[in-house]
mmCIF file of C-alpha atoms in Angstrom:
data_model
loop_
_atom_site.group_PDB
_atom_site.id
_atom_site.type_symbol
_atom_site.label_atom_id
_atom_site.label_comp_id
_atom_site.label_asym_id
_atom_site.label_seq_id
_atom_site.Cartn_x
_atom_site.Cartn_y
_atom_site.Cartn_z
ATOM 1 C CA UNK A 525 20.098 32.971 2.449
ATOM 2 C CA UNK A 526 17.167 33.086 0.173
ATOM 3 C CA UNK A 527 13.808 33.393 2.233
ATOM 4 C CA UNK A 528 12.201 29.688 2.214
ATOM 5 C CA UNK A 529 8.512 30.273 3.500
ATOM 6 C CA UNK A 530 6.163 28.897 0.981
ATOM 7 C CA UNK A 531 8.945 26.468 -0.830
ATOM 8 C CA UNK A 532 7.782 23.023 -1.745
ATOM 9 C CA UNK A 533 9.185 19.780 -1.954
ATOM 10 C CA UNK A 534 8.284 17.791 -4.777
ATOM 11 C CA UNK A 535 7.624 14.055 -5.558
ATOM 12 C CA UNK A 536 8.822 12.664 -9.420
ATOM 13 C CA UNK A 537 6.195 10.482 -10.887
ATOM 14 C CA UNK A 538 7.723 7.305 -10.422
ATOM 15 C CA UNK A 539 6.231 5.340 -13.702
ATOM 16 C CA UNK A 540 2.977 5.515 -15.864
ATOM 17 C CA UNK A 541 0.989 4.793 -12.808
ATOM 18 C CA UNK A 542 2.371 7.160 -10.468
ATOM 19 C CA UNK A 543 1.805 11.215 -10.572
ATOM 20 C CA UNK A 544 3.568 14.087 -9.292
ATOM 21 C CA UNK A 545 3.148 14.910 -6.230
ATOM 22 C CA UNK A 546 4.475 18.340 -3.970
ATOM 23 C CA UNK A 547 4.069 18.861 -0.289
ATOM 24 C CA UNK A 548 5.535 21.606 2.352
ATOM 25 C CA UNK A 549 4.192 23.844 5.043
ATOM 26 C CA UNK A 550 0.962 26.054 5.526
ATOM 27 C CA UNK A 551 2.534 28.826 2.803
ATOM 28 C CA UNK A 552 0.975 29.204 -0.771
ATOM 29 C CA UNK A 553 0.343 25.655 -2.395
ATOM 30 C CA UNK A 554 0.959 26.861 -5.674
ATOM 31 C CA UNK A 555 4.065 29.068 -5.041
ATOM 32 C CA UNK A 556 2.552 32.026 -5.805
ATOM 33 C CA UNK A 557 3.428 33.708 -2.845
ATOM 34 C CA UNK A 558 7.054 34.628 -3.822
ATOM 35 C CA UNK A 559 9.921 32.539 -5.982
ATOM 36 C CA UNK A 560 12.191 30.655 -4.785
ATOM 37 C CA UNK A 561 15.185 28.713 -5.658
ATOM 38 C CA UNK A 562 14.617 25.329 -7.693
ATOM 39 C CA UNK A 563 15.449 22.477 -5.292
ATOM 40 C CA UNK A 564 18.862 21.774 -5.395
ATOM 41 C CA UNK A 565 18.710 18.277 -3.328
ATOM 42 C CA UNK A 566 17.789 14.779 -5.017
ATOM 43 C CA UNK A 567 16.687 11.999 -2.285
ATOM 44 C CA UNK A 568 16.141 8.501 -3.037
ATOM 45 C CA UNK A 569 13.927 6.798 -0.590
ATOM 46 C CA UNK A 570 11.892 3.460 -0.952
ATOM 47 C CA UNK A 571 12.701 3.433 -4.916
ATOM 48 C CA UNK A 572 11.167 7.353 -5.907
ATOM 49 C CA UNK A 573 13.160 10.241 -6.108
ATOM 50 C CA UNK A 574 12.021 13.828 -3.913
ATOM 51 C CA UNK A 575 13.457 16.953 -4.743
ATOM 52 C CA UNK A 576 13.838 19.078 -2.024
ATOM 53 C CA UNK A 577 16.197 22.149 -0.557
ATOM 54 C CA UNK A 578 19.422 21.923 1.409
ATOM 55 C CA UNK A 579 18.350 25.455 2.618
ATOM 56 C CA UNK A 580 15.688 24.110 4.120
ATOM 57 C CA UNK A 581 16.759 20.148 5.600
ATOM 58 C CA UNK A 582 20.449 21.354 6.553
ATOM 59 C CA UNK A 583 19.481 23.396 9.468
ATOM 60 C CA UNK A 584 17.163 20.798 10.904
ATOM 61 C CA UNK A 585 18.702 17.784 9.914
ATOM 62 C CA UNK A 586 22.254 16.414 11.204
ATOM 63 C CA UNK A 587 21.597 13.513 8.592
ATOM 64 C CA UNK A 588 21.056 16.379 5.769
ATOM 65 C CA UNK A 589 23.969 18.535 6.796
ATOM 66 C CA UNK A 590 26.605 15.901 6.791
ATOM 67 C CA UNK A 591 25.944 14.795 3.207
ATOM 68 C CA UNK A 592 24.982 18.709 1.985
ATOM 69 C CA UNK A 593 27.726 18.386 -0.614
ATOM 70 C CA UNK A 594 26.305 15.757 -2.278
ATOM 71 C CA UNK A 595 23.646 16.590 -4.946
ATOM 72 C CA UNK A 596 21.583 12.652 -4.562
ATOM 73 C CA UNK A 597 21.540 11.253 -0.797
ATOM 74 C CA UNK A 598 20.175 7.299 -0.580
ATOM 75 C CA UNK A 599 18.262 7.253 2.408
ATOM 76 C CA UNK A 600 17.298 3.337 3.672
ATOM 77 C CA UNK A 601 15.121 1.643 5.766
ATOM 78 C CA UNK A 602 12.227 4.657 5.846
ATOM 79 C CA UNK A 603 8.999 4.695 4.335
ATOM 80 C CA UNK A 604 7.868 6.808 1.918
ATOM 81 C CA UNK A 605 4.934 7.504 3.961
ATOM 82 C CA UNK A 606 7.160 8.486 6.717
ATOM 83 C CA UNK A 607 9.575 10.521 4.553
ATOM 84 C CA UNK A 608 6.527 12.837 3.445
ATOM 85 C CA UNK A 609 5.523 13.567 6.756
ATOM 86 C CA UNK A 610 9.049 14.326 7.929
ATOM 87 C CA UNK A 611 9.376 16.639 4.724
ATOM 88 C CA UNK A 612 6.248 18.343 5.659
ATOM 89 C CA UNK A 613 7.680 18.790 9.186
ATOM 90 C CA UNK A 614 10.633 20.271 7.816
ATOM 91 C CA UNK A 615 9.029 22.662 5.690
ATOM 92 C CA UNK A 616 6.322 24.091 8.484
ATOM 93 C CA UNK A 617 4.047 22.282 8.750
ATOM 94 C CA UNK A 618 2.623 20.197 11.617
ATOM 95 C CA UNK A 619 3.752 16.786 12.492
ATOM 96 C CA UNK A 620 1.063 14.204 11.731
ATOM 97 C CA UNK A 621 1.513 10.147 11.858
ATOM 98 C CA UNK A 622 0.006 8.080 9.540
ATOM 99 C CA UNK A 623 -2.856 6.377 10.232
ATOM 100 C CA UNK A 624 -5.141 3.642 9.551
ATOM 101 C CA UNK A 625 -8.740 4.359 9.263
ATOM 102 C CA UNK A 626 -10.101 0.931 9.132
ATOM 103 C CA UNK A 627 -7.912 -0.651 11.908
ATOM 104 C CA UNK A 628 -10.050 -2.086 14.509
ATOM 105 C CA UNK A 629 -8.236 -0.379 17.606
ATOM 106 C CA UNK A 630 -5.289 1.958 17.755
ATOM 107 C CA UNK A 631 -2.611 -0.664 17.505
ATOM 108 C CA UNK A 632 -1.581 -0.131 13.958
ATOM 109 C CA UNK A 633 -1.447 3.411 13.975
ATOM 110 C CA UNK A 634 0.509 3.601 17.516
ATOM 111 C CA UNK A 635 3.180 0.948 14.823
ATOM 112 C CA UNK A 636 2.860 3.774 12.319
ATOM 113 C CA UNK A 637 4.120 6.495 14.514
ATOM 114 C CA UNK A 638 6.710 4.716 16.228
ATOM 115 C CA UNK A 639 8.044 4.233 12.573
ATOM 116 C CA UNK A 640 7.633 8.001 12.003
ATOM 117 C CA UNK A 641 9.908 7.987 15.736
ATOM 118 C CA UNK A 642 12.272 5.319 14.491
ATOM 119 C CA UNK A 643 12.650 7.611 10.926
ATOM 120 C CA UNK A 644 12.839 10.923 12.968
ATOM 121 C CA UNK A 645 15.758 9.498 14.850
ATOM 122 C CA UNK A 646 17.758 7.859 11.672
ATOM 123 C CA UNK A 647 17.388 11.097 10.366
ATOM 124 C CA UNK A 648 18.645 13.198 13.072
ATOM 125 C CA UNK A 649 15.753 15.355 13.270
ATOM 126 C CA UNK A 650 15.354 16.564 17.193
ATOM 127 C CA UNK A 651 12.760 19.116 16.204
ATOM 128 C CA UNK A 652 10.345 16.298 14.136
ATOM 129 C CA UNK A 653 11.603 13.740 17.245
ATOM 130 C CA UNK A 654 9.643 15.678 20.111
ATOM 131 C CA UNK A 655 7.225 16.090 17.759
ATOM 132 C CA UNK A 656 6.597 12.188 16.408
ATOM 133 C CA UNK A 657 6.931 11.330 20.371
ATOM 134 C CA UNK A 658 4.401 13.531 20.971
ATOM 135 C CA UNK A 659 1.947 12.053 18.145
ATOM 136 C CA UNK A 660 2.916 8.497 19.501
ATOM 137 C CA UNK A 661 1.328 9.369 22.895
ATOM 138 C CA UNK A 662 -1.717 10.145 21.554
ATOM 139 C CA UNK A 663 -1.903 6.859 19.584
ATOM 140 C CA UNK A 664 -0.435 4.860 22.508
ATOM 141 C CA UNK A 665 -2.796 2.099 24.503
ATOM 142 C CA UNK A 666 -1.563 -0.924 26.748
ATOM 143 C CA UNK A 667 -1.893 -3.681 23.916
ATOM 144 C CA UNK A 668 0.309 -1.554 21.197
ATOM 145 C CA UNK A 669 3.199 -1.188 23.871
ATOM 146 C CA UNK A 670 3.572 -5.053 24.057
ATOM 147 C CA UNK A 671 4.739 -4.620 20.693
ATOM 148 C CA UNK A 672 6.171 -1.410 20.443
ATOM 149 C CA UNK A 673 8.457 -2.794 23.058
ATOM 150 C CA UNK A 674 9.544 -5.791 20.696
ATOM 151 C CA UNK A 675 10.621 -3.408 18.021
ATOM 152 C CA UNK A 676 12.714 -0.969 20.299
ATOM 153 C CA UNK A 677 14.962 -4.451 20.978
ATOM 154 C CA UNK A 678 15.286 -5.776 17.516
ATOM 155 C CA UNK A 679 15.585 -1.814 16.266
ATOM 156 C CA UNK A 680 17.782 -0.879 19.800
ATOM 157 C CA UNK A 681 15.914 1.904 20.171
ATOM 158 C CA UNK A 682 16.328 2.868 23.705
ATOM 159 C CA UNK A 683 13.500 5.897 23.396
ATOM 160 C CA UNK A 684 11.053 4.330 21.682
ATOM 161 C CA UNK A 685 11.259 1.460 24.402
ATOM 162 C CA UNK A 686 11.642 4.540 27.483
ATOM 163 C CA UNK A 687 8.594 5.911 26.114
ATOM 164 C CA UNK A 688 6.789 2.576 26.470
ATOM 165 C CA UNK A 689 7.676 1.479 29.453
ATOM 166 C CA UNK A 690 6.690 4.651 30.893
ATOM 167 C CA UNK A 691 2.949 4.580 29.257
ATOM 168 C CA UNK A 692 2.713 1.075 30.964
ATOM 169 C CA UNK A 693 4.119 2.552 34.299
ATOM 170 C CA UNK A 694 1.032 5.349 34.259
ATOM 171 C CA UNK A 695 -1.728 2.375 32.828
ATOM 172 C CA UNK A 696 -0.184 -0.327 35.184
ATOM 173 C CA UNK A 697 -3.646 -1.671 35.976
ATOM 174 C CA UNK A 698 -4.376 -1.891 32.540
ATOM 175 C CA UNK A 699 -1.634 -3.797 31.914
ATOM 176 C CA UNK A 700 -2.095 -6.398 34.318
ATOM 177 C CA UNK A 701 -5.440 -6.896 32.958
ATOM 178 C CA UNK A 702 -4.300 -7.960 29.564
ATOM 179 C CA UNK A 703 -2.281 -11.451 29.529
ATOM 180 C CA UNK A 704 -1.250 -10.344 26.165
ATOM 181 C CA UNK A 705 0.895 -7.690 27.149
ATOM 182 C CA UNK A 706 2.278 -8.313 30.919
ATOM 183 C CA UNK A 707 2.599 -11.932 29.782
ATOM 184 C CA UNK A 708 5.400 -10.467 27.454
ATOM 185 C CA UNK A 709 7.241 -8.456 29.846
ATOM 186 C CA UNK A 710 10.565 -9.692 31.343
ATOM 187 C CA UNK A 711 11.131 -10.006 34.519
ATOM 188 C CA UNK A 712 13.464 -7.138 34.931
ATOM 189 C CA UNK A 713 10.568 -4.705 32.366
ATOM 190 C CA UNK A 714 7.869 -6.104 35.187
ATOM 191 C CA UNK A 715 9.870 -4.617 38.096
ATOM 192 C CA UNK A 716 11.129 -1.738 36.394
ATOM 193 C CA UNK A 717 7.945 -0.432 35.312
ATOM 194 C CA UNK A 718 6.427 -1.164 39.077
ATOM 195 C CA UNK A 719 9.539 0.667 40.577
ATOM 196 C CA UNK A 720 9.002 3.383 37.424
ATOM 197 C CA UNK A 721 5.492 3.948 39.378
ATOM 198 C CA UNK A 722 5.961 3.906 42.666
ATOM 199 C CA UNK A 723 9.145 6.542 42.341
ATOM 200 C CA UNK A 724 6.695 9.225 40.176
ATOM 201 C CA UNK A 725 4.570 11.575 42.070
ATOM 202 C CA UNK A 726 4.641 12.673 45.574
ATOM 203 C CA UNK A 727 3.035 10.397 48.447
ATOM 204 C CA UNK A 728 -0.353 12.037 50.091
ATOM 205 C CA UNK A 729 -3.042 11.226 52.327
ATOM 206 C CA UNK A 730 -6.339 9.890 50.820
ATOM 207 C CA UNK A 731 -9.445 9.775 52.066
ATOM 208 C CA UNK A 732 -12.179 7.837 50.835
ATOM 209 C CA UNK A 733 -16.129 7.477 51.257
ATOM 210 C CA UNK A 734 -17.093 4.115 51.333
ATOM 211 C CA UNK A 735 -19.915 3.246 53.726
ATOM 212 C CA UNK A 736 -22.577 5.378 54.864
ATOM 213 C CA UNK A 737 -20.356 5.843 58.143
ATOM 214 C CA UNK A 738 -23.689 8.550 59.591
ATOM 215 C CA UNK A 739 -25.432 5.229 59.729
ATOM 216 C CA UNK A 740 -23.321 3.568 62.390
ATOM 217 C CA UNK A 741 -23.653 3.816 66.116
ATOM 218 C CA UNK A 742 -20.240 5.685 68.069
ATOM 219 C CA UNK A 743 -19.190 7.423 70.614
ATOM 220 C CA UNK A 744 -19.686 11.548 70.671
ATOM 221 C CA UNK A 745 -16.264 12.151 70.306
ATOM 222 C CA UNK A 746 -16.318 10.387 66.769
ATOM 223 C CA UNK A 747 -19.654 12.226 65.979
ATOM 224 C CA UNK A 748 -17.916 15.556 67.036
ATOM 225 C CA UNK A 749 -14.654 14.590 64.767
ATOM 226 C CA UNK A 750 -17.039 14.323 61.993
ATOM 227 C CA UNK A 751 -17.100 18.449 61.309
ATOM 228 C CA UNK A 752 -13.666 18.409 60.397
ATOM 229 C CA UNK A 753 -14.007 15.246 57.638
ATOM 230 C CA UNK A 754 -14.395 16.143 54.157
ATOM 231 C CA UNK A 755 -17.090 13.012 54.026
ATOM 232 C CA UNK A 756 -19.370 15.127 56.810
ATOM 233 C CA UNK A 757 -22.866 16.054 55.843
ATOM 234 C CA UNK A 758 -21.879 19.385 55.663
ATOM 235 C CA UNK A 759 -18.401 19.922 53.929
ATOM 236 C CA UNK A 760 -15.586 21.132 56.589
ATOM 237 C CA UNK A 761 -14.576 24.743 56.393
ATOM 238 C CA UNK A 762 -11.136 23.494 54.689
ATOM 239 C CA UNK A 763 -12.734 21.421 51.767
ATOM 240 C CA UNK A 764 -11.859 22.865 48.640
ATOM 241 C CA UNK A 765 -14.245 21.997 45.961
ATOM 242 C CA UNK A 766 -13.209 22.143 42.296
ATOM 243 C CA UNK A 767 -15.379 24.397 39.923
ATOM 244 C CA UNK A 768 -18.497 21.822 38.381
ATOM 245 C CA UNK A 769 -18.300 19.974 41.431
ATOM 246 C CA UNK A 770 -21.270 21.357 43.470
ATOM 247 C CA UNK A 771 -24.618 20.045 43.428
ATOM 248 C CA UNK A 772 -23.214 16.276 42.707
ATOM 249 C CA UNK A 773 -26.109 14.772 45.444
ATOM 250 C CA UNK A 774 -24.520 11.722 46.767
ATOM 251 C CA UNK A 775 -21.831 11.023 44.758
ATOM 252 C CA UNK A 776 -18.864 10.006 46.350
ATOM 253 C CA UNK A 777 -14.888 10.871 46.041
ATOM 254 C CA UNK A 778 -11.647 10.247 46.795
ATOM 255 C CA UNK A 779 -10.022 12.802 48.579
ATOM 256 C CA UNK A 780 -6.637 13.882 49.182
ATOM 257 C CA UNK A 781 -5.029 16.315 51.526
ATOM 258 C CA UNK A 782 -2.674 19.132 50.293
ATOM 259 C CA UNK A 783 0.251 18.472 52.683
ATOM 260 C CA UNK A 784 1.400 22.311 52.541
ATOM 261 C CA UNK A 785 -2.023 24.231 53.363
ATOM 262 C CA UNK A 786 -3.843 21.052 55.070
ATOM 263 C CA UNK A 787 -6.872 21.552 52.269
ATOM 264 C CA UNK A 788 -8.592 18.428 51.052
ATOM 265 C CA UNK A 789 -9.265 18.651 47.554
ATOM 266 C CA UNK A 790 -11.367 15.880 45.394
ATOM 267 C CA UNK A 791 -9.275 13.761 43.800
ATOM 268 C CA UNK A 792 -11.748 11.278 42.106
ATOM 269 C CA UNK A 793 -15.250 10.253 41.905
ATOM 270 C CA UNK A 794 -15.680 6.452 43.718
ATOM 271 C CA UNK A 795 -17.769 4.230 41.142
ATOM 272 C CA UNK A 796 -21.343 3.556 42.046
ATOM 273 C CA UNK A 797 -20.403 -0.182 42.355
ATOM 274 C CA UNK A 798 -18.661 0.298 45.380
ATOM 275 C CA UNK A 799 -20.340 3.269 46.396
ATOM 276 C CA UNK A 800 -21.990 2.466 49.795
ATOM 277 C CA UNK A 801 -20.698 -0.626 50.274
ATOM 278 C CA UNK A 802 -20.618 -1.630 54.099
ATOM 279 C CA UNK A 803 -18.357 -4.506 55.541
ATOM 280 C CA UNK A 804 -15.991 -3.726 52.659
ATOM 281 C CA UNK A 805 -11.876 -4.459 52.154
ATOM 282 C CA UNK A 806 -9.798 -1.714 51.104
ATOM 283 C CA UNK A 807 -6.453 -1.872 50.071
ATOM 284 C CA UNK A 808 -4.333 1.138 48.420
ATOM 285 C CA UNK A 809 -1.601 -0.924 46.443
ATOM 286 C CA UNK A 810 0.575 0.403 43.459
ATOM 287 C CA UNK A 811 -1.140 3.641 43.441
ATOM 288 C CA UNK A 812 -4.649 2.228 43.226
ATOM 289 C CA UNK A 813 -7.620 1.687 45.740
ATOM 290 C CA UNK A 814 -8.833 -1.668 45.807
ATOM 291 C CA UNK A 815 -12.462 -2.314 46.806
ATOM 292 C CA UNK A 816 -13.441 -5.992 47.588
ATOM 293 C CA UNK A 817 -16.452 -7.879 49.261
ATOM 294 C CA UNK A 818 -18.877 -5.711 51.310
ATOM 295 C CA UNK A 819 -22.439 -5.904 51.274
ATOM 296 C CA UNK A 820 -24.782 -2.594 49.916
#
């Protein structure tokens, strides 16, 4: 087949106030980099027409391949937004959702790339798929899943809705915190998403520093048993310390014990509220440490 790098697709001007427009990978913008054939592929998409290569969408699209007899294919239900971006993809270049620069959080665009997902998948592009999944993480937050997870039922799109109920199993906290989203949850999503968290990861020991525990009167055995605690004064011979992690004064961590070369490692930094807190209640629940009460 004829060597594609560098080919363009190309957008008709769709009336007097609409202009040509061309798009494709990183190769030469103006073709100049080598000819190639004249687009031999007519797509109709949200009333405009794209020309485009067969060469070029066959190979990556089951969608594409089906219909490559056909010199027009009708495509319904995607954006024209979306369509560019997926032509783009096709052609080379990198995978970018849409997004809103004036929204006031990140819920619109995280709606913007599930619709590049939801395209993607009508399509059957796996290649632009792992790729608009991997732009929807990035525009992902607690809030947007709520409704995210609305539009996977009504569209039955069991990945979309996978991929939110797993962001909401790793920000569990964060949902809970927000009525607006946990209030919205089933109760079969509520316990699947718990279950979801409590099944990923390996279980470990934790330690954490609370209290000021060198301030309390006890026996010499506990004193003694002190050497070998990563929260001694000075840190046990099997402490590993992460690199940028010395000369932190009196900060605090969490630390948990590697269960295969009995090394405690810092896991997490405790937050100066709770810091030093004496008389405290600690609970580890769901994956978190709760803090409550205690006096400083």
């Amino acid at each position: 087949g004829a060597d594609m790098a560098g080919a363009r697709w190309t957008l008709e001007a769709g009336g007097p106030g609409d202009a040509q427009e061309s798009g494709g990978g990183p190769g030469d913008a103006d073709g100049s980099g080598g000819a190639h054939p004249e687009p031999d592929l007519v797509i109709e998409v949200a009333g405009r027409r794209v020309r485009a290569h067969k060469a070029v969408l066959c190979p990556r699209s089951e969608f594409f391949r089906a219909r490559r007899s056909r010199q027009v294919v009708r495509v319904r239900g995607i954006s024209l937004t979306a369509m560019r971006a997926l032509l783009d993809h096709a052609y080379g270049a990198r995978l970018r959702a849409p997004t809103v620069r004036d929204a006031p959080d990140g819920d619109v665009d995280a709606l913007l790339a599930a619709a590049l997902l939801a395209a993607a998948h009508a399509l059957q592009m796996p290649g632009a798929v792992r790729a608009a999944e991997r732009a929807l993480r990035e525009q992902l937050r607690a809030r947007a899943c709520g409704q995210l997870l609305d539009v996977a039922k009504r569209q039955r799109a069991p990945e979309l809705a996978d991929l939110c109920l797993g962001f909401m199993s790793e920000h569990y906290l964060d949902v809970l915190r927000d009525p607006a989203v946990y209030g919205r949850l089933t109760a079969a999503e509520r316990e699947l998403i718990l279950r979801r968290r409590e099944e990923a990861g390996a279980r470990c020991l934790l330690l954490a520093e609370l209290g000021d525990g060198h301030e309390r009167s006890g026996a010499s055995s506990r004193d003694s048993s002190r050497a070998h605690s990563p929260c001694s004064p000075e840190r046990a011979p099997d402490e590993v310390v992460e690199e940028g992690e010395e000369g932190d004064g009196g900060a605090r961590w969490v630390h948990r014990r590697d269960a295969r070369t009995g090394e405690w490692r810092r896991l997490s930094r405790v937050p100066e509220a709770v810091s030093g807190a004496r008389g405290c209640g600690v609970c580890a629940l769901h994956g978190y440490l709760f803090v409550a009460g205690g006096t400083r």
